[in-house]
Amino acid sequence: MLIQKFLFVFYISSLFWRENVCADNRKFPPDFKFGIATASYQIEGGWDADGKGENIWDHLTHQTNLVKDHSTGDITCDSYHKSKEDLALLKDLGVDFYRFSLSWARILPTGYIDGQINEAGIRYYEDILSELEKHGIEAMVTLYHWDLPQKLQDDFGGVLNDTFIDVFANYAQLAFELFGSRVKYWVTFNEPFIICQQGYENGNKAPAITKAPGIDLYTCAHVVLKAHAKVYHIYDTFYRKTQKGKIGLVLNTDWFEPASGDPKDLEASERQLQFQFGWFAHPIVYGNYPQVMIDRIGERSIREGFKTSRLPKFTNSEIEEIKGTFDFIGLNHYTTTLTRWKEDEAIGKPESLKDISVEVFKNPFWEGSASSWLKVVPWGIRRISKWIKDTYKNPELIITENGYSDVGGIFDDSRRINYYREYLSNVLEAIYDDGVNITAYTAWSFMDNFEWLEGYTEKFGLFSVNFTDPARPRTPKSSVNYFKNVTKTKCVVEQCL
Ligand code: NOJ
């Protein structure tokens, strides 16, 4: 027992030391791209401006007390009225592309194509795209970053119902039609794991439905995957040739580091990755869910008294339809978590965490941030990238989000600079030493914004926003200069080789 404890402490400290390595002084490849990201509900404000419809986040922030500081995204950064100014800042930052999302209810207030189409909403995004074009910045557009039109939630339960698939496809097709000639990268869904696990299981995201744990989240994912595939095929068949863009899905995951070299802990880490990243990556690469999910959920469901698995089954034609539906995989990655094997949970009320049954925890030595979940573990981005390469046939991988949070009012954000330097350094190693096909990197986030249920208590921006001033002035933090230098030199240290 004593020796085990000693080994554990030794192992944990070795992880700590591994962080303090020197930053890499090689340059990113000449065609490697840098971008920065935002999302509509988090920055736009103008929640009911010029005909925009209500969405599930408007609804949640207005009708519940779930947001920590009782704030809303009603105005937030007011980017709806300040986009010209914002895009000038982007130009100055020197990014190759800007990742932003469309507010579905701003374009289609009810969510339906045969409802009213909101011209003002369309104009808003057209102006952004023109301005980007003027500045020579490419657009990466996310169709769904969590702000579902409320009417679709009310009418048929949103992402839990197959009706969603066609309704989403109509909206996506309209977006391709209207904006596609100026969009280089399309993302169908941002972080379906969060949409389903938090929106329909633990209540940490809108619509915060917690009625059927262990069931609804799997239904949600099933619908999302079918909707994603449908939209991929629409783009592929009707738009790719003329619009010449790429389309993919953005998945989020920590790196899950085994807590020891014990094969059981390795198995725990792999299982955790499969239940999170593989849940979506496996279907789009190979056509179906990971076998470990099919087996575990199937077996537990039967023992719980269900007639069939709580994990829905794809038909053969759905498998064919879903397989291969990506030009790139987007990775949102921020941090690492340790995993330890544990005994399977007793059979009882279903819950997705019981299906996984892995113990997860953080190394107490890891540096923290303003977000309890976000510990600074730079080498994790290299390991997860390598794992994705090895597990999913070396796909084109775009880091679609990576960043660090502060509590606000911090302009000299040297910790954020360290974070970016160390994480980017590990991205370089993933590319050059592990042969991972990473083609672009996106920092989260352009400016401080509404951090979902955390409200304005966690700030991820390179630019700070004064939320108490009606003009919402933006002020650069020190990381702006650092990032500018990275985009200009493609080098993460003072001087590259
Ligand atoms: C992931 C989400 O896509 C984004 O909306 C969120 O603000 C960041 N992570 C930070 O939590």
PDB file of N, CA and C in Angstrom, residues 76-172:
ATOM      1  N   THR A  76     -24.598  41.646 -23.906  1.00  0.00           N
ATOM      2  CA  THR A  76     -23.222  41.110 -23.831  1.00  0.00           C
ATOM      3  C   THR A  76     -22.221  42.074 -24.479  1.00  0.00           C
ATOM      4  N   CYS A  77     -21.421  41.668 -25.472  1.00  0.00           N
ATOM      5  CA  CYS A  77     -20.411  42.579 -26.043  1.00  0.00           C
ATOM      6  C   CYS A  77     -21.025  43.556 -27.048  1.00  0.00           C
ATOM      7  N   ASP A  78     -22.311  43.410 -27.293  1.00  0.00           N
ATOM      8  CA  ASP A  78     -23.024  44.243 -28.263  1.00  0.00           C
ATOM      9  C   ASP A  78     -22.384  44.199 -29.652  1.00  0.00           C
ATOM     10  N   SER A  79     -21.865  43.072 -29.984  1.00  0.00           N
ATOM     11  CA  SER A  79     -21.212  42.927 -31.291  1.00  0.00           C
ATOM     12  C   SER A  79     -22.214  43.100 -32.431  1.00  0.00           C
ATOM     13  N   TYR A  80     -23.500  42.930 -32.121  1.00  0.00           N
ATOM     14  CA  TYR A  80     -24.508  43.153 -33.164  1.00  0.00           C
ATOM     15  C   TYR A  80     -24.397  44.576 -33.706  1.00  0.00           C
ATOM     16  N   HIS A  81     -24.021  45.510 -32.806  1.00  0.00           N
ATOM     17  CA  HIS A  81     -23.903  46.898 -33.259  1.00  0.00           C
ATOM     18  C   HIS A  81     -22.454  47.340 -33.463  1.00  0.00           C
ATOM     19  N   LYS A  82     -21.526  46.454 -33.202  1.00  0.00           N
ATOM     20  CA  LYS A  82     -20.128  46.900 -33.238  1.00  0.00           C
ATOM     21  C   LYS A  82     -19.255  46.029 -34.134  1.00  0.00           C
ATOM     22  N   SER A  83     -19.850  45.357 -35.086  1.00  0.00           N
ATOM     23  CA  SER A  83     -19.047  44.372 -35.813  1.00  0.00           C
ATOM     24  C   SER A  83     -17.959  45.013 -36.672  1.00  0.00           C
ATOM     25  N   LYS A  84     -18.233  46.189 -37.202  1.00  0.00           N
ATOM     26  CA  LYS A  84     -17.200  46.848 -38.026  1.00  0.00           C
ATOM     27  C   LYS A  84     -15.934  47.107 -37.216  1.00  0.00           C
ATOM     28  N   GLU A  85     -16.180  47.648 -36.027  1.00  0.00           N
ATOM     29  CA  GLU A  85     -15.066  47.939 -35.117  1.00  0.00           C
ATOM     30  C   GLU A  85     -14.327  46.642 -34.752  1.00  0.00           C
ATOM     31  N   ASP A  86     -15.099  45.607 -34.478  1.00  0.00           N
ATOM     32  CA  ASP A  86     -14.486  44.328 -34.098  1.00  0.00           C
ATOM     33  C   ASP A  86     -13.631  43.755 -35.226  1.00  0.00           C
ATOM     34  N   LEU A  87     -14.139  43.879 -36.437  1.00  0.00           N
ATOM     35  CA  LEU A  87     -13.399  43.277 -37.538  1.00  0.00           C
ATOM     36  C   LEU A  87     -12.114  44.049 -37.833  1.00  0.00           C
ATOM     37  N   ALA A  88     -12.113  45.342 -37.514  1.00  0.00           N
ATOM     38  CA  ALA A  88     -10.869  46.113 -37.664  1.00  0.00           C
ATOM     39  C   ALA A  88      -9.834  45.594 -36.659  1.00  0.00           C
ATOM     40  N   LEU A  89     -10.290  45.246 -35.462  1.00  0.00           N
ATOM     41  CA  LEU A  89      -9.358  44.696 -34.465  1.00  0.00           C
ATOM     42  C   LEU A  89      -8.784  43.361 -34.938  1.00  0.00           C
ATOM     43  N   LEU A  90      -9.648  42.596 -35.577  1.00  0.00           N
ATOM     44  CA  LEU A  90      -9.200  41.292 -36.094  1.00  0.00           C
ATOM     45  C   LEU A  90      -8.121  41.459 -37.153  1.00  0.00           C
ATOM     46  N   LYS A  91      -8.337  42.452 -37.992  1.00  0.00           N
ATOM     47  CA  LYS A  91      -7.377  42.740 -39.070  1.00  0.00           C
ATOM     48  C   LYS A  91      -6.013  43.032 -38.442  1.00  0.00           C
ATOM     49  N   ASP A  92      -6.065  43.859 -37.402  1.00  0.00           N
ATOM     50  CA  ASP A  92      -4.839  44.254 -36.736  1.00  0.00           C
ATOM     51  C   ASP A  92      -4.142  43.061 -36.059  1.00  0.00           C
ATOM     52  N   LEU A  93      -4.953  42.110 -35.631  1.00  0.00           N
ATOM     53  CA  LEU A  93      -4.412  40.918 -34.962  1.00  0.00           C
ATOM     54  C   LEU A  93      -3.659  40.017 -35.958  1.00  0.00           C
ATOM     55  N   GLY A  94      -3.975  40.201 -37.217  1.00  0.00           N
ATOM     56  CA  GLY A  94      -3.242  39.456 -38.258  1.00  0.00           C
ATOM     57  C   GLY A  94      -3.691  38.019 -38.452  1.00  0.00           C
ATOM     58  N   VAL A  95      -4.926  37.704 -38.034  1.00  0.00           N
ATOM     59  CA  VAL A  95      -5.371  36.309 -38.168  1.00  0.00           C
ATOM     60  C   VAL A  95      -5.674  35.964 -39.630  1.00  0.00           C
ATOM     61  N   ASP A  96      -5.543  34.676 -39.946  1.00  0.00           N
ATOM     62  CA  ASP A  96      -5.869  34.213 -41.290  1.00  0.00           C
ATOM     63  C   ASP A  96      -7.360  33.972 -41.438  1.00  0.00           C
ATOM     64  N   PHE A  97      -8.016  33.594 -40.318  1.00  0.00           N
ATOM     65  CA  PHE A  97      -9.463  33.342 -40.403  1.00  0.00           C
ATOM     66  C   PHE A  97     -10.146  33.709 -39.090  1.00  0.00           C
ATOM     67  N   TYR A  98     -11.453  33.910 -39.194  1.00  0.00           N
ATOM     68  CA  TYR A  98     -12.264  34.236 -38.021  1.00  0.00           C
ATOM     69  C   TYR A  98     -13.341  33.174 -37.909  1.00  0.00           C
ATOM     70  N   ARG A  99     -13.393  32.518 -36.744  1.00  0.00           N
ATOM     71  CA  ARG A  99     -14.446  31.528 -36.509  1.00  0.00           C
ATOM     72  C   ARG A  99     -15.576  32.190 -35.718  1.00  0.00           C
ATOM     73  N   PHE A 100     -16.764  32.239 -36.310  1.00  0.00           N
ATOM     74  CA  PHE A 100     -17.921  32.789 -35.606  1.00  0.00           C
ATOM     75  C   PHE A 100     -19.123  31.932 -35.936  1.00  0.00           C
ATOM     76  N   SER A 101     -20.222  32.146 -35.203  1.00  0.00           N
ATOM     77  CA  SER A 101     -21.396  31.314 -35.485  1.00  0.00           C
ATOM     78  C   SER A 101     -22.577  32.170 -35.886  1.00  0.00           C
ATOM     79  N   LEU A 102     -23.506  31.544 -36.596  1.00  0.00           N
ATOM     80  CA  LEU A 102     -24.736  32.240 -37.000  1.00  0.00           C
ATOM     81  C   LEU A 102     -25.784  32.026 -35.925  1.00  0.00           C
ATOM     82  N   SER A 103     -26.499  33.091 -35.609  1.00  0.00           N
ATOM     83  CA  SER A 103     -27.633  32.946 -34.711  1.00  0.00           C
ATOM     84  C   SER A 103     -28.824  32.545 -35.591  1.00  0.00           C
ATOM     85  N   TRP A 104     -29.210  31.296 -35.467  1.00  0.00           N
ATOM     86  CA  TRP A 104     -30.279  30.723 -36.305  1.00  0.00           C
ATOM     87  C   TRP A 104     -31.542  31.593 -36.212  1.00  0.00           C
ATOM     88  N   ALA A 105     -31.911  31.986 -34.988  1.00  0.00           N
ATOM     89  CA  ALA A 105     -33.158  32.750 -34.799  1.00  0.00           C
ATOM     90  C   ALA A 105     -33.045  34.201 -35.271  1.00  0.00           C
ATOM     91  N   ARG A 106     -31.818  34.642 -35.576  1.00  0.00           N
ATOM     92  CA  ARG A 106     -31.681  35.988 -36.149  1.00  0.00           C
ATOM     93  C   ARG A 106     -32.008  35.924 -37.646  1.00  0.00           C
ATOM     94  N   ILE A 107     -31.744  34.775 -38.245  1.00  0.00           N
ATOM     95  CA  ILE A 107     -31.997  34.608 -39.675  1.00  0.00           C
ATOM     96  C   ILE A 107     -33.419  34.083 -39.894  1.00  0.00           C
ATOM     97  N   LEU A 108     -33.777  33.066 -39.130  1.00  0.00           N
ATOM     98  CA  LEU A 108     -35.130  32.487 -39.202  1.00  0.00           C
ATOM     99  C   LEU A 108     -35.732  32.570 -37.790  1.00  0.00           C
ATOM    100  N   PRO A 109     -36.506  33.605 -37.519  1.00  0.00           N
ATOM    101  CA  PRO A 109     -36.973  33.854 -36.138  1.00  0.00           C
ATOM    102  C   PRO A 109     -37.701  32.665 -35.500  1.00  0.00           C
ATOM    103  N   THR A 110     -38.416  31.881 -36.313  1.00  0.00           N
ATOM    104  CA  THR A 110     -39.095  30.723 -35.718  1.00  0.00           C
ATOM    105  C   THR A 110     -38.249  29.463 -35.860  1.00  0.00           C
ATOM    106  N   GLY A 111     -37.205  29.560 -36.650  1.00  0.00           N
ATOM    107  CA  GLY A 111     -36.367  28.387 -36.909  1.00  0.00           C
ATOM    108  C   GLY A 111     -36.733  27.704 -38.214  1.00  0.00           C
ATOM    109  N   TYR A 112     -37.984  27.922 -38.674  1.00  0.00           N
ATOM    110  CA  TYR A 112     -38.455  27.240 -39.893  1.00  0.00           C
ATOM    111  C   TYR A 112     -38.202  28.089 -41.133  1.00  0.00           C
ATOM    112  N   ILE A 113     -37.881  27.404 -42.214  1.00  0.00           N
ATOM    113  CA  ILE A 113     -37.617  28.091 -43.486  1.00  0.00           C
ATOM    114  C   ILE A 113     -38.902  28.695 -44.050  1.00  0.00           C
ATOM    115  N   ASP A 114     -40.044  28.052 -43.766  1.00  0.00           N
ATOM    116  CA  ASP A 114     -41.284  28.585 -44.339  1.00  0.00           C
ATOM    117  C   ASP A 114     -41.947  29.602 -43.415  1.00  0.00           C
ATOM    118  N   GLY A 115     -41.258  29.938 -42.320  1.00  0.00           N
ATOM    119  CA  GLY A 115     -41.710  31.084 -41.519  1.00  0.00           C
ATOM    120  C   GLY A 115     -41.122  32.328 -42.149  1.00  0.00           C
ATOM    121  N   GLN A 116     -41.046  33.379 -41.369  1.00  0.00           N
ATOM    122  CA  GLN A 116     -40.508  34.616 -41.917  1.00  0.00           C
ATOM    123  C   GLN A 116     -38.974  34.534 -42.000  1.00  0.00           C
ATOM    124  N   ILE A 117     -38.418  35.116 -43.064  1.00  0.00           N
ATOM    125  CA  ILE A 117     -36.955  35.204 -43.154  1.00  0.00           C
ATOM    126  C   ILE A 117     -36.577  36.633 -42.766  1.00  0.00           C
ATOM    127  N   ASN A 118     -35.660  36.777 -41.854  1.00  0.00           N
ATOM    128  CA  ASN A 118     -35.364  38.102 -41.317  1.00  0.00           C
ATOM    129  C   ASN A 118     -34.224  38.779 -42.088  1.00  0.00           C
ATOM    130  N   GLU A 119     -34.629  39.702 -42.949  1.00  0.00           N
ATOM    131  CA  GLU A 119     -33.657  40.371 -43.825  1.00  0.00           C
ATOM    132  C   GLU A 119     -32.554  41.073 -43.035  1.00  0.00           C
ATOM    133  N   ALA A 120     -32.930  41.677 -41.890  1.00  0.00           N
ATOM    134  CA  ALA A 120     -31.923  42.411 -41.106  1.00  0.00           C
ATOM    135  C   ALA A 120     -30.846  41.453 -40.603  1.00  0.00           C
ATOM    136  N   GLY A 121     -31.260  40.263 -40.233  1.00  0.00           N
ATOM    137  CA  GLY A 121     -30.302  39.261 -39.761  1.00  0.00           C
ATOM    138  C   GLY A 121     -29.359  38.848 -40.874  1.00  0.00           C
ATOM    139  N   ILE A 122     -29.934  38.667 -42.048  1.00  0.00           N
ATOM    140  CA  ILE A 122     -29.104  38.265 -43.192  1.00  0.00           C
ATOM    141  C   ILE A 122     -28.086  39.359 -43.506  1.00  0.00           C
ATOM    142  N   ARG A 123     -28.574  40.588 -43.471  1.00  0.00           N
ATOM    143  CA  ARG A 123     -27.681  41.715 -43.764  1.00  0.00           C
ATOM    144  C   ARG A 123     -26.514  41.776 -42.760  1.00  0.00           C
ATOM    145  N   TYR A 124     -26.849  41.495 -41.493  1.00  0.00           N
ATOM    146  CA  TYR A 124     -25.807  41.536 -40.455  1.00  0.00           C
ATOM    147  C   TYR A 124     -24.648  40.595 -40.818  1.00  0.00           C
ATOM    148  N   TYR A 125     -24.995  39.375 -41.193  1.00  0.00           N
ATOM    149  CA  TYR A 125     -23.920  38.422 -41.524  1.00  0.00           C
ATOM    150  C   TYR A 125     -23.271  38.736 -42.867  1.00  0.00           C
ATOM    151  N   GLU A 126     -24.057  39.276 -43.801  1.00  0.00           N
ATOM    152  CA  GLU A 126     -23.449  39.659 -45.086  1.00  0.00           C
ATOM    153  C   GLU A 126     -22.405  40.749 -44.873  1.00  0.00           C
ATOM    154  N   ASP A 127     -22.742  41.686 -43.984  1.00  0.00           N
ATOM    155  CA  ASP A 127     -21.787  42.767 -43.713  1.00  0.00           C
ATOM    156  C   ASP A 127     -20.505  42.218 -43.092  1.00  0.00           C
ATOM    157  N   ILE A 128     -20.673  41.275 -42.169  1.00  0.00           N
ATOM    158  CA  ILE A 128     -19.474  40.684 -41.551  1.00  0.00           C
ATOM    159  C   ILE A 128     -18.617  40.018 -42.629  1.00  0.00           C
ATOM    160  N   LEU A 129     -19.275  39.250 -43.497  1.00  0.00           N
ATOM    161  CA  LEU A 129     -18.517  38.535 -44.531  1.00  0.00           C
ATOM    162  C   LEU A 129     -17.845  39.505 -45.507  1.00  0.00           C
ATOM    163  N   SER A 130     -18.524  40.606 -45.842  1.00  0.00           N
ATOM    164  CA  SER A 130     -17.905  41.585 -46.760  1.00  0.00           C
ATOM    165  C   SER A 130     -16.691  42.202 -46.104  1.00  0.00           C
ATOM    166  N   GLU A 131     -16.863  42.541 -44.849  1.00  0.00           N
ATOM    167  CA  GLU A 131     -15.764  43.188 -44.127  1.00  0.00           C
ATOM    168  C   GLU A 131     -14.565  42.229 -44.022  1.00  0.00           C
ATOM    169  N   LEU A 132     -14.850  40.966 -43.747  1.00  0.00           N
ATOM    170  CA  LEU A 132     -13.771  39.975 -43.657  1.00  0.00           C
ATOM    171  C   LEU A 132     -13.045  39.878 -44.995  1.00  0.00           C
ATOM    172  N   GLU A 133     -13.857  39.856 -46.044  1.00  0.00           N
ATOM    173  CA  GLU A 133     -13.278  39.745 -47.388  1.00  0.00           C
ATOM    174  C   GLU A 133     -12.375  40.941 -47.667  1.00  0.00           C
ATOM    175  N   LYS A 134     -12.889  42.097 -47.286  1.00  0.00           N
ATOM    176  CA  LYS A 134     -12.119  43.331 -47.489  1.00  0.00           C
ATOM    177  C   LYS A 134     -10.757  43.242 -46.784  1.00  0.00           C
ATOM    178  N   HIS A 135     -10.781  42.647 -45.586  1.00  0.00           N
ATOM    179  CA  HIS A 135      -9.535  42.558 -44.808  1.00  0.00           C
ATOM    180  C   HIS A 135      -8.692  41.332 -45.168  1.00  0.00           C
ATOM    181  N   GLY A 136      -9.180  40.532 -46.090  1.00  0.00           N
ATOM    182  CA  GLY A 136      -8.425  39.328 -46.471  1.00  0.00           C
ATOM    183  C   GLY A 136      -8.423  38.268 -45.383  1.00  0.00           C
ATOM    184  N   ILE A 137      -9.502  38.198 -44.599  1.00  0.00           N
ATOM    185  CA  ILE A 137      -9.601  37.185 -43.538  1.00  0.00           C
ATOM    186  C   ILE A 137     -10.641  36.146 -43.966  1.00  0.00           C
ATOM    187  N   GLU A 138     -10.273  34.870 -43.882  1.00  0.00           N
ATOM    188  CA  GLU A 138     -11.237  33.824 -44.265  1.00  0.00           C
ATOM    189  C   GLU A 138     -12.275  33.619 -43.172  1.00  0.00           C
ATOM    190  N   ALA A 139     -13.447  33.108 -43.581  1.00  0.00           N
ATOM    191  CA  ALA A 139     -14.519  32.879 -42.608  1.00  0.00           C
ATOM    192  C   ALA A 139     -14.660  31.394 -42.303  1.00  0.00           C
ATOM    193  N   MET A 140     -14.711  31.079 -41.002  1.00  0.00           N
ATOM    194  CA  MET A 140     -15.078  29.731 -40.570  1.00  0.00           C
ATOM    195  C   MET A 140     -16.402  29.901 -39.815  1.00  0.00           C
ATOM    196  N   VAL A 141     -17.461  29.335 -40.372  1.00  0.00           N
ATOM    197  CA  VAL A 141     -18.794  29.621 -39.824  1.00  0.00           C
ATOM    198  C   VAL A 141     -19.414  28.376 -39.192  1.00  0.00           C
ATOM    199  N   THR A 142     -19.806  28.526 -37.946  1.00  0.00           N
ATOM    200  CA  THR A 142     -20.492  27.439 -37.246  1.00  0.00           C
ATOM    201  C   THR A 142     -21.994  27.649 -37.391  1.00  0.00           C
ATOM    202  N   LEU A 143     -22.677  26.623 -37.853  1.00  0.00           N
ATOM    203  CA  LEU A 143     -24.131  26.751 -38.032  1.00  0.00           C
ATOM    204  C   LEU A 143     -24.867  26.664 -36.696  1.00  0.00           C
ATOM    205  N   TYR A 144     -24.338  25.838 -35.807  1.00  0.00           N
ATOM    206  CA  TYR A 144     -25.063  25.629 -34.550  1.00  0.00           C
ATOM    207  C   TYR A 144     -24.107  25.673 -33.363  1.00  0.00           C
ATOM    208  N   HIS A 145     -24.076  26.836 -32.707  1.00  0.00           N
ATOM    209  CA  HIS A 145     -23.289  26.949 -31.466  1.00  0.00           C
ATOM    210  C   HIS A 145     -24.286  27.181 -30.324  1.00  0.00           C
ATOM    211  N   TRP A 146     -25.212  26.245 -30.196  1.00  0.00           N
ATOM    212  CA  TRP A 146     -26.055  26.073 -29.010  1.00  0.00           C
ATOM    213  C   TRP A 146     -27.306  26.953 -28.903  1.00  0.00           C
ATOM    214  N   ASP A 147     -27.512  27.911 -29.843  1.00  0.00           N
ATOM    215  CA  ASP A 147     -28.668  28.802 -29.645  1.00  0.00           C
ATOM    216  C   ASP A 147     -29.843  28.419 -30.550  1.00  0.00           C
ATOM    217  N   LEU A 148     -30.463  27.307 -30.213  1.00  0.00           N
ATOM    218  CA  LEU A 148     -31.616  26.790 -30.960  1.00  0.00           C
ATOM    219  C   LEU A 148     -32.813  27.741 -30.857  1.00  0.00           C
ATOM    220  N   PRO A 149     -33.497  28.031 -31.983  1.00  0.00           N
ATOM    221  CA  PRO A 149     -34.725  28.830 -31.875  1.00  0.00           C
ATOM    222  C   PRO A 149     -35.702  28.170 -30.885  1.00  0.00           C
ATOM    223  N   GLN A 150     -36.212  28.952 -29.975  1.00  0.00           N
ATOM    224  CA  GLN A 150     -37.059  28.422 -28.906  1.00  0.00           C
ATOM    225  C   GLN A 150     -38.289  27.698 -29.450  1.00  0.00           C
ATOM    226  N   LYS A 151     -38.793  28.211 -30.580  1.00  0.00           N
ATOM    227  CA  LYS A 151     -40.015  27.621 -31.138  1.00  0.00           C
ATOM    228  C   LYS A 151     -39.798  26.140 -31.481  1.00  0.00           C
ATOM    229  N   LEU A 152     -38.596  25.804 -31.902  1.00  0.00           N
ATOM    230  CA  LEU A 152     -38.326  24.406 -32.268  1.00  0.00           C
ATOM    231  C   LEU A 152     -38.261  23.524 -31.018  1.00  0.00           C
ATOM    232  N   GLN A 153     -37.807  24.127 -29.932  1.00  0.00           N
ATOM    233  CA  GLN A 153     -37.804  23.404 -28.659  1.00  0.00           C
ATOM    234  C   GLN A 153     -39.257  23.171 -28.225  1.00  0.00           C
ATOM    235  N   ASP A 154     -40.059  24.218 -28.329  1.00  0.00           N
ATOM    236  CA  ASP A 154     -41.459  24.131 -27.882  1.00  0.00           C
ATOM    237  C   ASP A 154     -42.272  23.197 -28.776  1.00  0.00           C
ATOM    238  N   ASP A 155     -42.057  23.309 -30.080  1.00  0.00           N
ATOM    239  CA  ASP A 155     -42.912  22.556 -31.013  1.00  0.00           C
ATOM    240  C   ASP A 155     -42.658  21.052 -30.969  1.00  0.00           C
ATOM    241  N   PHE A 156     -41.377  20.667 -30.963  1.00  0.00           N
ATOM    242  CA  PHE A 156     -41.150  19.216 -31.063  1.00  0.00           C
ATOM    243  C   PHE A 156     -39.998  18.706 -30.197  1.00  0.00           C
ATOM    244  N   GLY A 157     -39.576  19.517 -29.226  1.00  0.00           N
ATOM    245  CA  GLY A 157     -38.529  19.025 -28.318  1.00  0.00           C
ATOM    246  C   GLY A 157     -37.118  19.178 -28.860  1.00  0.00           C
ATOM    247  N   GLY A 158     -36.947  20.032 -29.889  1.00  0.00           N
ATOM    248  CA  GLY A 158     -35.603  20.363 -30.382  1.00  0.00           C
ATOM    249  C   GLY A 158     -34.803  19.157 -30.836  1.00  0.00           C
ATOM    250  N   VAL A 159     -33.629  19.031 -30.294  1.00  0.00           N
ATOM    251  CA  VAL A 159     -32.663  18.041 -30.789  1.00  0.00           C
ATOM    252  C   VAL A 159     -33.011  16.605 -30.362  1.00  0.00           C
ATOM    253  N   LEU A 160     -34.119  16.437 -29.660  1.00  0.00           N
ATOM    254  CA  LEU A 160     -34.506  15.072 -29.273  1.00  0.00           C
ATOM    255  C   LEU A 160     -35.403  14.413 -30.308  1.00  0.00           C
ATOM    256  N   ASN A 161     -35.773  15.176 -31.333  1.00  0.00           N
ATOM    257  CA  ASN A 161     -36.771  14.680 -32.262  1.00  0.00           C
ATOM    258  C   ASN A 161     -36.199  14.640 -33.682  1.00  0.00           C
ATOM    259  N   ASP A 162     -36.466  13.563 -34.417  1.00  0.00           N
ATOM    260  CA  ASP A 162     -35.964  13.445 -35.794  1.00  0.00           C
ATOM    261  C   ASP A 162     -36.425  14.588 -36.701  1.00  0.00           C
ATOM    262  N   THR A 163     -37.525  15.239 -36.314  1.00  0.00           N
ATOM    263  CA  THR A 163     -38.003  16.393 -37.094  1.00  0.00           C
ATOM    264  C   THR A 163     -36.896  17.434 -37.221  1.00  0.00           C
ATOM    265  N   PHE A 164     -36.058  17.492 -36.207  1.00  0.00           N
ATOM    266  CA  PHE A 164     -34.956  18.458 -36.190  1.00  0.00           C
ATOM    267  C   PHE A 164     -34.086  18.339 -37.445  1.00  0.00           C
ATOM    268  N   ILE A 165     -33.925  17.108 -37.937  1.00  0.00           N
ATOM    269  CA  ILE A 165     -32.964  16.866 -39.021  1.00  0.00           C
ATOM    270  C   ILE A 165     -33.300  17.696 -40.264  1.00  0.00           C
ATOM    271  N   ASP A 166     -34.548  17.628 -40.703  1.00  0.00           N
ATOM    272  CA  ASP A 166     -34.919  18.378 -41.909  1.00  0.00           C
ATOM    273  C   ASP A 166     -34.963  19.881 -41.652  1.00  0.00           C
ATOM    274  N   VAL A 167     -35.419  20.242 -40.458  1.00  0.00           N
ATOM    275  CA  VAL A 167     -35.522  21.670 -40.140  1.00  0.00           C
ATOM    276  C   VAL A 167     -34.116  22.285 -40.128  1.00  0.00           C
ATOM    277  N   PHE A 168     -33.171  21.562 -39.549  1.00  0.00           N
ATOM    278  CA  PHE A 168     -31.776  22.036 -39.517  1.00  0.00           C
ATOM    279  C   PHE A 168     -31.195  22.058 -40.938  1.00  0.00           C
ATOM    280  N   ALA A 169     -31.506  21.033 -41.712  1.00  0.00           N
ATOM    281  CA  ALA A 169     -30.967  20.959 -43.075  1.00  0.00           C
ATOM    282  C   ALA A 169     -31.482  22.127 -43.916  1.00  0.00           C
ATOM    283  N   ASN A 170     -32.744  22.505 -43.727  1.00  0.00           N
ATOM    284  CA  ASN A 170     -33.279  23.648 -44.480  1.00  0.00           C
ATOM    285  C   ASN A 170     -32.554  24.942 -44.128  1.00  0.00           C
ATOM    286  N   TYR A 171     -32.327  25.094 -42.833  1.00  0.00           N
ATOM    287  CA  TYR A 171     -31.609  26.295 -42.366  1.00  0.00           C
ATOM    288  C   TYR A 171     -30.182  26.294 -42.928  1.00  0.00           C
ATOM    289  N   ALA A 172     -29.524  25.144 -42.872  1.00  0.00           N
ATOM    290  CA  ALA A 172     -28.143  25.057 -43.355  1.00  0.00           C
ATOM    291  C   ALA A 172     -28.078  25.359 -44.850  1.00  0.00           C
TER     292      ALA A 172
END
